[in-house]
PDB file of C-alpha atoms in Angstrom:
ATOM      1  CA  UNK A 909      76.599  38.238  97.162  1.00  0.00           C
ATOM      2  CA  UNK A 910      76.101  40.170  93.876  1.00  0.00           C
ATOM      3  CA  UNK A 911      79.628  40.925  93.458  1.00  0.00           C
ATOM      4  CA  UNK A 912      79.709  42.733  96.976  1.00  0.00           C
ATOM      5  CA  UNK A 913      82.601  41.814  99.483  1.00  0.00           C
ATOM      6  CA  UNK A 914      80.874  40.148 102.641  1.00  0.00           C
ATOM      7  CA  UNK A 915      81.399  43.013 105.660  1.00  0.00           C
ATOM      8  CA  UNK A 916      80.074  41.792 109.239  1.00  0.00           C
ATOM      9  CA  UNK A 917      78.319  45.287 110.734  1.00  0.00           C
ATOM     10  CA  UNK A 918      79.138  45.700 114.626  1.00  0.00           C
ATOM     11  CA  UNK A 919      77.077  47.987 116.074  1.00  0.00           C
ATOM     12  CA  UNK A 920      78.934  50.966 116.792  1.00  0.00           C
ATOM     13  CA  UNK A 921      81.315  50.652 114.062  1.00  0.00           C
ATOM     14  CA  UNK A 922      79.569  52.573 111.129  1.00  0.00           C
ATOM     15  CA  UNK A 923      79.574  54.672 109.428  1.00  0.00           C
ATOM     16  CA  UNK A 924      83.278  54.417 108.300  1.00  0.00           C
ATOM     17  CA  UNK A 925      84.759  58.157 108.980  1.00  0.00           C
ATOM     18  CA  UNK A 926      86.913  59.631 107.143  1.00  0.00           C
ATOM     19  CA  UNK A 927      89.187  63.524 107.104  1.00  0.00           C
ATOM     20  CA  UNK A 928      88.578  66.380 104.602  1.00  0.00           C
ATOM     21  CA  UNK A 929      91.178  65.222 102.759  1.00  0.00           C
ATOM     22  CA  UNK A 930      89.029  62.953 100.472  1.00  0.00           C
ATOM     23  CA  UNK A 931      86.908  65.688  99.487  1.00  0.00           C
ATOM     24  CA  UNK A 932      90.193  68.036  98.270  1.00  0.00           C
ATOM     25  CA  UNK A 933      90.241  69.367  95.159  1.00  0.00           C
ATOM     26  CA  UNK A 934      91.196  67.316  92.130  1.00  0.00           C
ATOM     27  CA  UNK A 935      91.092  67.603  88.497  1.00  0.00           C
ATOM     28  CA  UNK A 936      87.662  67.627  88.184  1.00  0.00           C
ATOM     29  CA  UNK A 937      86.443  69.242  90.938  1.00  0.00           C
ATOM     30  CA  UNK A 938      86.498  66.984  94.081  1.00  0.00           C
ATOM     31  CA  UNK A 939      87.091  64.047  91.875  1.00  0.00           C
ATOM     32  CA  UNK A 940      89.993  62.773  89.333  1.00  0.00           C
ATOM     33  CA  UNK A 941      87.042  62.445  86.174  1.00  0.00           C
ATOM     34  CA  UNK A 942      83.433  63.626  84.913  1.00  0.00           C
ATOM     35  CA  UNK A 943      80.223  61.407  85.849  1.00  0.00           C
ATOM     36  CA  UNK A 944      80.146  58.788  83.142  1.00  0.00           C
ATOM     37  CA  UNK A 945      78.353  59.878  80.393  1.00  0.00           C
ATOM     38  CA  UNK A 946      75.573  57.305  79.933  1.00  0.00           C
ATOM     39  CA  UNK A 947      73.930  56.841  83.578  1.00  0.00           C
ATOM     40  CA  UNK A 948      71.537  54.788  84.509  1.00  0.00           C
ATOM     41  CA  UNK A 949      67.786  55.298  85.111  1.00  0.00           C
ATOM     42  CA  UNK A 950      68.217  58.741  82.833  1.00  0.00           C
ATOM     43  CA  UNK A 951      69.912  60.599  85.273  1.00  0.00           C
ATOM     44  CA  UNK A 952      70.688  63.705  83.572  1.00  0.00           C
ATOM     45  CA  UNK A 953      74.509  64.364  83.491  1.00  0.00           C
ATOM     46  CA  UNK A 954      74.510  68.037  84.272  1.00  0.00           C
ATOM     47  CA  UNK A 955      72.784  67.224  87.682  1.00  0.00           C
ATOM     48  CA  UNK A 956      75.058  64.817  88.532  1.00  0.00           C
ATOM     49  CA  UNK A 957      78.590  66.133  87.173  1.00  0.00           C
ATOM     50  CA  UNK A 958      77.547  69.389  89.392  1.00  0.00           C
ATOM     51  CA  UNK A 959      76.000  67.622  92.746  1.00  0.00           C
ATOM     52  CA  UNK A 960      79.019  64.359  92.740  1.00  0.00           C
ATOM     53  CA  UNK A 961      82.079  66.703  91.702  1.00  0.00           C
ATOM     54  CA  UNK A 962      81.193  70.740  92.518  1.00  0.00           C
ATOM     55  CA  UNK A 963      79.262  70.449  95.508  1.00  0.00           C
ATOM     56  CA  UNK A 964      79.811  69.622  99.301  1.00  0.00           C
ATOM     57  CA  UNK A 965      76.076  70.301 100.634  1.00  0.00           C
ATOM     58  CA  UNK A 966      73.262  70.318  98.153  1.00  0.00           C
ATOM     59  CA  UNK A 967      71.696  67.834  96.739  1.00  0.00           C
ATOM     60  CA  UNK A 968      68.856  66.793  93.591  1.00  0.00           C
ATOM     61  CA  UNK A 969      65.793  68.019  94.547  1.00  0.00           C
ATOM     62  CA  UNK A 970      63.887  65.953  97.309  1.00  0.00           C
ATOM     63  CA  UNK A 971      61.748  62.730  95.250  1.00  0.00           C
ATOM     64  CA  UNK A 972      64.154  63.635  91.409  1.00  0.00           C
ATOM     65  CA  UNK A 973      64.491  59.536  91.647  1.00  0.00           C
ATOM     66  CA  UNK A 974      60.632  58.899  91.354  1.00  0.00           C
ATOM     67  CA  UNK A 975      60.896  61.496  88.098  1.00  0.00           C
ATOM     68  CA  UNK A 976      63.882  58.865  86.294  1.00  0.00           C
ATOM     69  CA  UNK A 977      63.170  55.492  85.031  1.00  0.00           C
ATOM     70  CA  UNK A 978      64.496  53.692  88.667  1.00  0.00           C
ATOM     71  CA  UNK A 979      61.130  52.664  89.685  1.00  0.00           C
ATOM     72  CA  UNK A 980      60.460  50.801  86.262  1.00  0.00           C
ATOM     73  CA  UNK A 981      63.606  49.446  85.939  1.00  0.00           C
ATOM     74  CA  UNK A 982      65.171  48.527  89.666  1.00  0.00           C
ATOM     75  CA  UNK A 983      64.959  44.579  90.136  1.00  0.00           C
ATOM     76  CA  UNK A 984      61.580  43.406  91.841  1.00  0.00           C
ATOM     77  CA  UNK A 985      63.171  40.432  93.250  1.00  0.00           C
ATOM     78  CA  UNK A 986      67.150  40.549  93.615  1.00  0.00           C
ATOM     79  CA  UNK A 987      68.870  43.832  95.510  1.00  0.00           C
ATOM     80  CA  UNK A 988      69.942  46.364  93.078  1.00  0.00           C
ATOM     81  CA  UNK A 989      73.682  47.300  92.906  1.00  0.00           C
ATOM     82  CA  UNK A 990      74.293  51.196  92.853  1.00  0.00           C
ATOM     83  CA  UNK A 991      77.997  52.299  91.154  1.00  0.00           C
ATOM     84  CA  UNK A 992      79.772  55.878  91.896  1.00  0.00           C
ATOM     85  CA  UNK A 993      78.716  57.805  88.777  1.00  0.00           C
ATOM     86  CA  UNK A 994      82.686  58.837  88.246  1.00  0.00           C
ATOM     87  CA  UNK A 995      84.656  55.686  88.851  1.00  0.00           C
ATOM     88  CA  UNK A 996      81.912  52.596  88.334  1.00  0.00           C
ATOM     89  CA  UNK A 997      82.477  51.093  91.622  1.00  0.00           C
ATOM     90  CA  UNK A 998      80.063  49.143  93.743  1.00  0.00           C
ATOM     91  CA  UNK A 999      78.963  51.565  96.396  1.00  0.00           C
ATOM     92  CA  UNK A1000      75.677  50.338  97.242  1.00  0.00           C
ATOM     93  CA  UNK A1001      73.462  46.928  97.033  1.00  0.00           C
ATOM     94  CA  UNK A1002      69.762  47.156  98.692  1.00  0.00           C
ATOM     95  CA  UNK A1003      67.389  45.942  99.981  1.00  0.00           C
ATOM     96  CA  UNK A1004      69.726  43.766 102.252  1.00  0.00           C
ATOM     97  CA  UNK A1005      68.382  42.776 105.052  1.00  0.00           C
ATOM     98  CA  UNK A1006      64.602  44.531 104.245  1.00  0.00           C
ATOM     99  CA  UNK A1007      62.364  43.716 101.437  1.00  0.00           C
ATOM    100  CA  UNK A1008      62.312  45.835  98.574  1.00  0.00           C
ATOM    101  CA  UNK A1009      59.139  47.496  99.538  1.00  0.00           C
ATOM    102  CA  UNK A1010      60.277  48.456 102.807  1.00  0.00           C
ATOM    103  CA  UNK A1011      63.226  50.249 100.960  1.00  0.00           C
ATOM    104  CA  UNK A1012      61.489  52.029  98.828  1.00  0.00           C
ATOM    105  CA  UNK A1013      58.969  53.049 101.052  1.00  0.00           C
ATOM    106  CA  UNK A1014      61.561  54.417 103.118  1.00  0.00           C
ATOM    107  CA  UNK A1015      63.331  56.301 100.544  1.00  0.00           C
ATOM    108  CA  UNK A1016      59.683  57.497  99.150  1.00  0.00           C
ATOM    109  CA  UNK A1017      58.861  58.901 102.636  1.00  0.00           C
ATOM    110  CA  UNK A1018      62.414  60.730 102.918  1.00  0.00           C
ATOM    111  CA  UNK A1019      62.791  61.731  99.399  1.00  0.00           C
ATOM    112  CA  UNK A1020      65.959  60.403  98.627  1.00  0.00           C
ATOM    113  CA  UNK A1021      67.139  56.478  98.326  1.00  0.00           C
ATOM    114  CA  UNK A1022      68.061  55.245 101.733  1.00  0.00           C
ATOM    115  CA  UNK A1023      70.342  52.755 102.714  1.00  0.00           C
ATOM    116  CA  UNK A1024      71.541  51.486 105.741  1.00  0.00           C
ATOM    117  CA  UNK A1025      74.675  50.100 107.168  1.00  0.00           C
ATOM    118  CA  UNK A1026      74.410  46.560 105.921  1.00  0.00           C
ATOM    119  CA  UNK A1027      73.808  47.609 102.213  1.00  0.00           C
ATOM    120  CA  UNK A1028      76.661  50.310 102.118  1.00  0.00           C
ATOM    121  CA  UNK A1029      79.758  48.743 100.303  1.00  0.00           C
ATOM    122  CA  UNK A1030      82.799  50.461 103.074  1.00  0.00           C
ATOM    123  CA  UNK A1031      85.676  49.548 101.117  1.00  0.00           C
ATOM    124  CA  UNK A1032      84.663  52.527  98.743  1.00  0.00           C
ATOM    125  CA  UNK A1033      81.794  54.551 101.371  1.00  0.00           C
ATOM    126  CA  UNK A1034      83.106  57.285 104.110  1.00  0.00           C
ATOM    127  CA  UNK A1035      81.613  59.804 106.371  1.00  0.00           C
ATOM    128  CA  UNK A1036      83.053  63.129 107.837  1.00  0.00           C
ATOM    129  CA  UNK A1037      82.717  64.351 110.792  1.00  0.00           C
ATOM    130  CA  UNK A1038      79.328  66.377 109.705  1.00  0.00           C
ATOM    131  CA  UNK A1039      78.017  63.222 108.279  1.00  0.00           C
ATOM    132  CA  UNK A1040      78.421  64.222 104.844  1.00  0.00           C
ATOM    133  CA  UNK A1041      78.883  60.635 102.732  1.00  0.00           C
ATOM    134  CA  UNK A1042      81.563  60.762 100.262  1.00  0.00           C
ATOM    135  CA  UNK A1043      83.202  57.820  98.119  1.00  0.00           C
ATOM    136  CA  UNK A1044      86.622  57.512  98.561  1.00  0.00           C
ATOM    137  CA  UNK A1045      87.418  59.206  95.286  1.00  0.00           C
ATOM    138  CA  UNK A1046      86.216  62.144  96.216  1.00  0.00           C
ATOM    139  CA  UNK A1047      82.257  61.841  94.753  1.00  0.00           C
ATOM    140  CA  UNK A1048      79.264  63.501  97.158  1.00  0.00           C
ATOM    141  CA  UNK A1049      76.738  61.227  97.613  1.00  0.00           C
ATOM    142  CA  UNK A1050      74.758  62.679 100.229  1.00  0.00           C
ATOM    143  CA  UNK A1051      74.293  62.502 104.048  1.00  0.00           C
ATOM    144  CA  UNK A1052      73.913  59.977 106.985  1.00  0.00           C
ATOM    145  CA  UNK A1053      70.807  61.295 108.734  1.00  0.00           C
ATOM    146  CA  UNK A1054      70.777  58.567 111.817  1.00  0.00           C
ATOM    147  CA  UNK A1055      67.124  57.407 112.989  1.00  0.00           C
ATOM    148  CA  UNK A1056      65.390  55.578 115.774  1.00  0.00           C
ATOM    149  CA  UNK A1057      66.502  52.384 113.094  1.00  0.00           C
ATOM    150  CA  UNK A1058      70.247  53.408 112.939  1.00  0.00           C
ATOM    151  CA  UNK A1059      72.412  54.979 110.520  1.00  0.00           C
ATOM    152  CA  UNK A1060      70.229  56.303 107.538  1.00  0.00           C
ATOM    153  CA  UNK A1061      72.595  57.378 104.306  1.00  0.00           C
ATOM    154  CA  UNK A1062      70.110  59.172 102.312  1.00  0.00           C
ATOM    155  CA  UNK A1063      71.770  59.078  98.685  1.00  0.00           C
ATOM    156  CA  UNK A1064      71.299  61.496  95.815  1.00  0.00           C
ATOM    157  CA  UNK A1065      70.579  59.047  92.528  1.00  0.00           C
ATOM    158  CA  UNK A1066      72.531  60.946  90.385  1.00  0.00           C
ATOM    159  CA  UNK A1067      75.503  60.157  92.187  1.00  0.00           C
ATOM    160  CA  UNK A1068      74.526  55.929  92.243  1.00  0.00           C
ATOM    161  CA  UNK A1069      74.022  55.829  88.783  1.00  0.00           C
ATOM    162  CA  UNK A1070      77.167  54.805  87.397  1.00  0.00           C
ATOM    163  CA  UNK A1071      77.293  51.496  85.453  1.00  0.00           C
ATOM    164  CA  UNK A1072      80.265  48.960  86.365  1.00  0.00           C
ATOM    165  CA  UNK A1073      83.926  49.960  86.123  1.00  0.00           C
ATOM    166  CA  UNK A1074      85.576  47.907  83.719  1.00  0.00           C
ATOM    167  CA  UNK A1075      87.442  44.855  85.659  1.00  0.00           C
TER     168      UNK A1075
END
């Protein structure tokens, strides 16, 4: 399934949590690296290097990801796959479950790109306690803000715009 491990969602059992240890300071801020250099969509670097690496509760400003290239370039008829902008790995693949207009019309009326449980990638995706959503390398990504629908991770661009690690 587009290079995404297969993980069977039981209700009750997402988000995956994890302790402030993940977030910890590293060599580069809360992470080991820099945000790659070329990003996708034309996410500017700057942005990202400060909200995925030097930041634990801000994020782009609300709708930046109508202002890059995603909504030209995102796939109009197979899910998109979204990589941590440090390491390259899969952290994301949407719409699953939804059609692509229903996820973007979701993360239109929120501001951010939303995803839900089924399209989060939880060998690589945690939580805290505060619902902050973190990588397990230490990148910000944004917040679970639950809704009458469920779990709701609503995910700053810059920090999904990494391109594959190499394998």
């Amino acid at each position: 399934v587009y290079g995404r491990r297969l993980v069977t969602v039981k209700a009750g059992e997402y988000p995956v949590k994890c302790g402030e240890d993940v977030m910890s300071q590293k060599s580069h801020g809360t992470s080991e690296k820099p945000v790659q250099k070329d990003l996708r969509w034309g996410c500017d670097y700057e942005t990202a290097d400060r909200i995925c690496n030097f930041n634990r509760h801000y994020a782009e400003f609300a709708g930046y990801w109508q202002t890059t290239k995603f909504l030209e370039e995102v796939d109009k008829k197979d899910p998109t796959e979204y990589y941590d902008s440090n390491t390259g790995k899969l952290l994301f693949t949407a719409p699953v479950g939804r059609s692509l207009e229903a996820y973007l019309q979701e993360s239109l009326s929120h501001g951010w790109p939303s995803f839900r449980d089924e399209e989060v990638n939880w060998d690589y995706v945690r939580c805290l306690p505060d619902g902050e959503c973190v990588s397990v390398d230490g990148t910000h990504l944004g917040h679970n803000i639950p809704d009458g629908k469920g779990n709701r991770y609503c995910i700053n661009l810059v920090s999904v715009a990494g391109r594959p690690e190499e394998e």
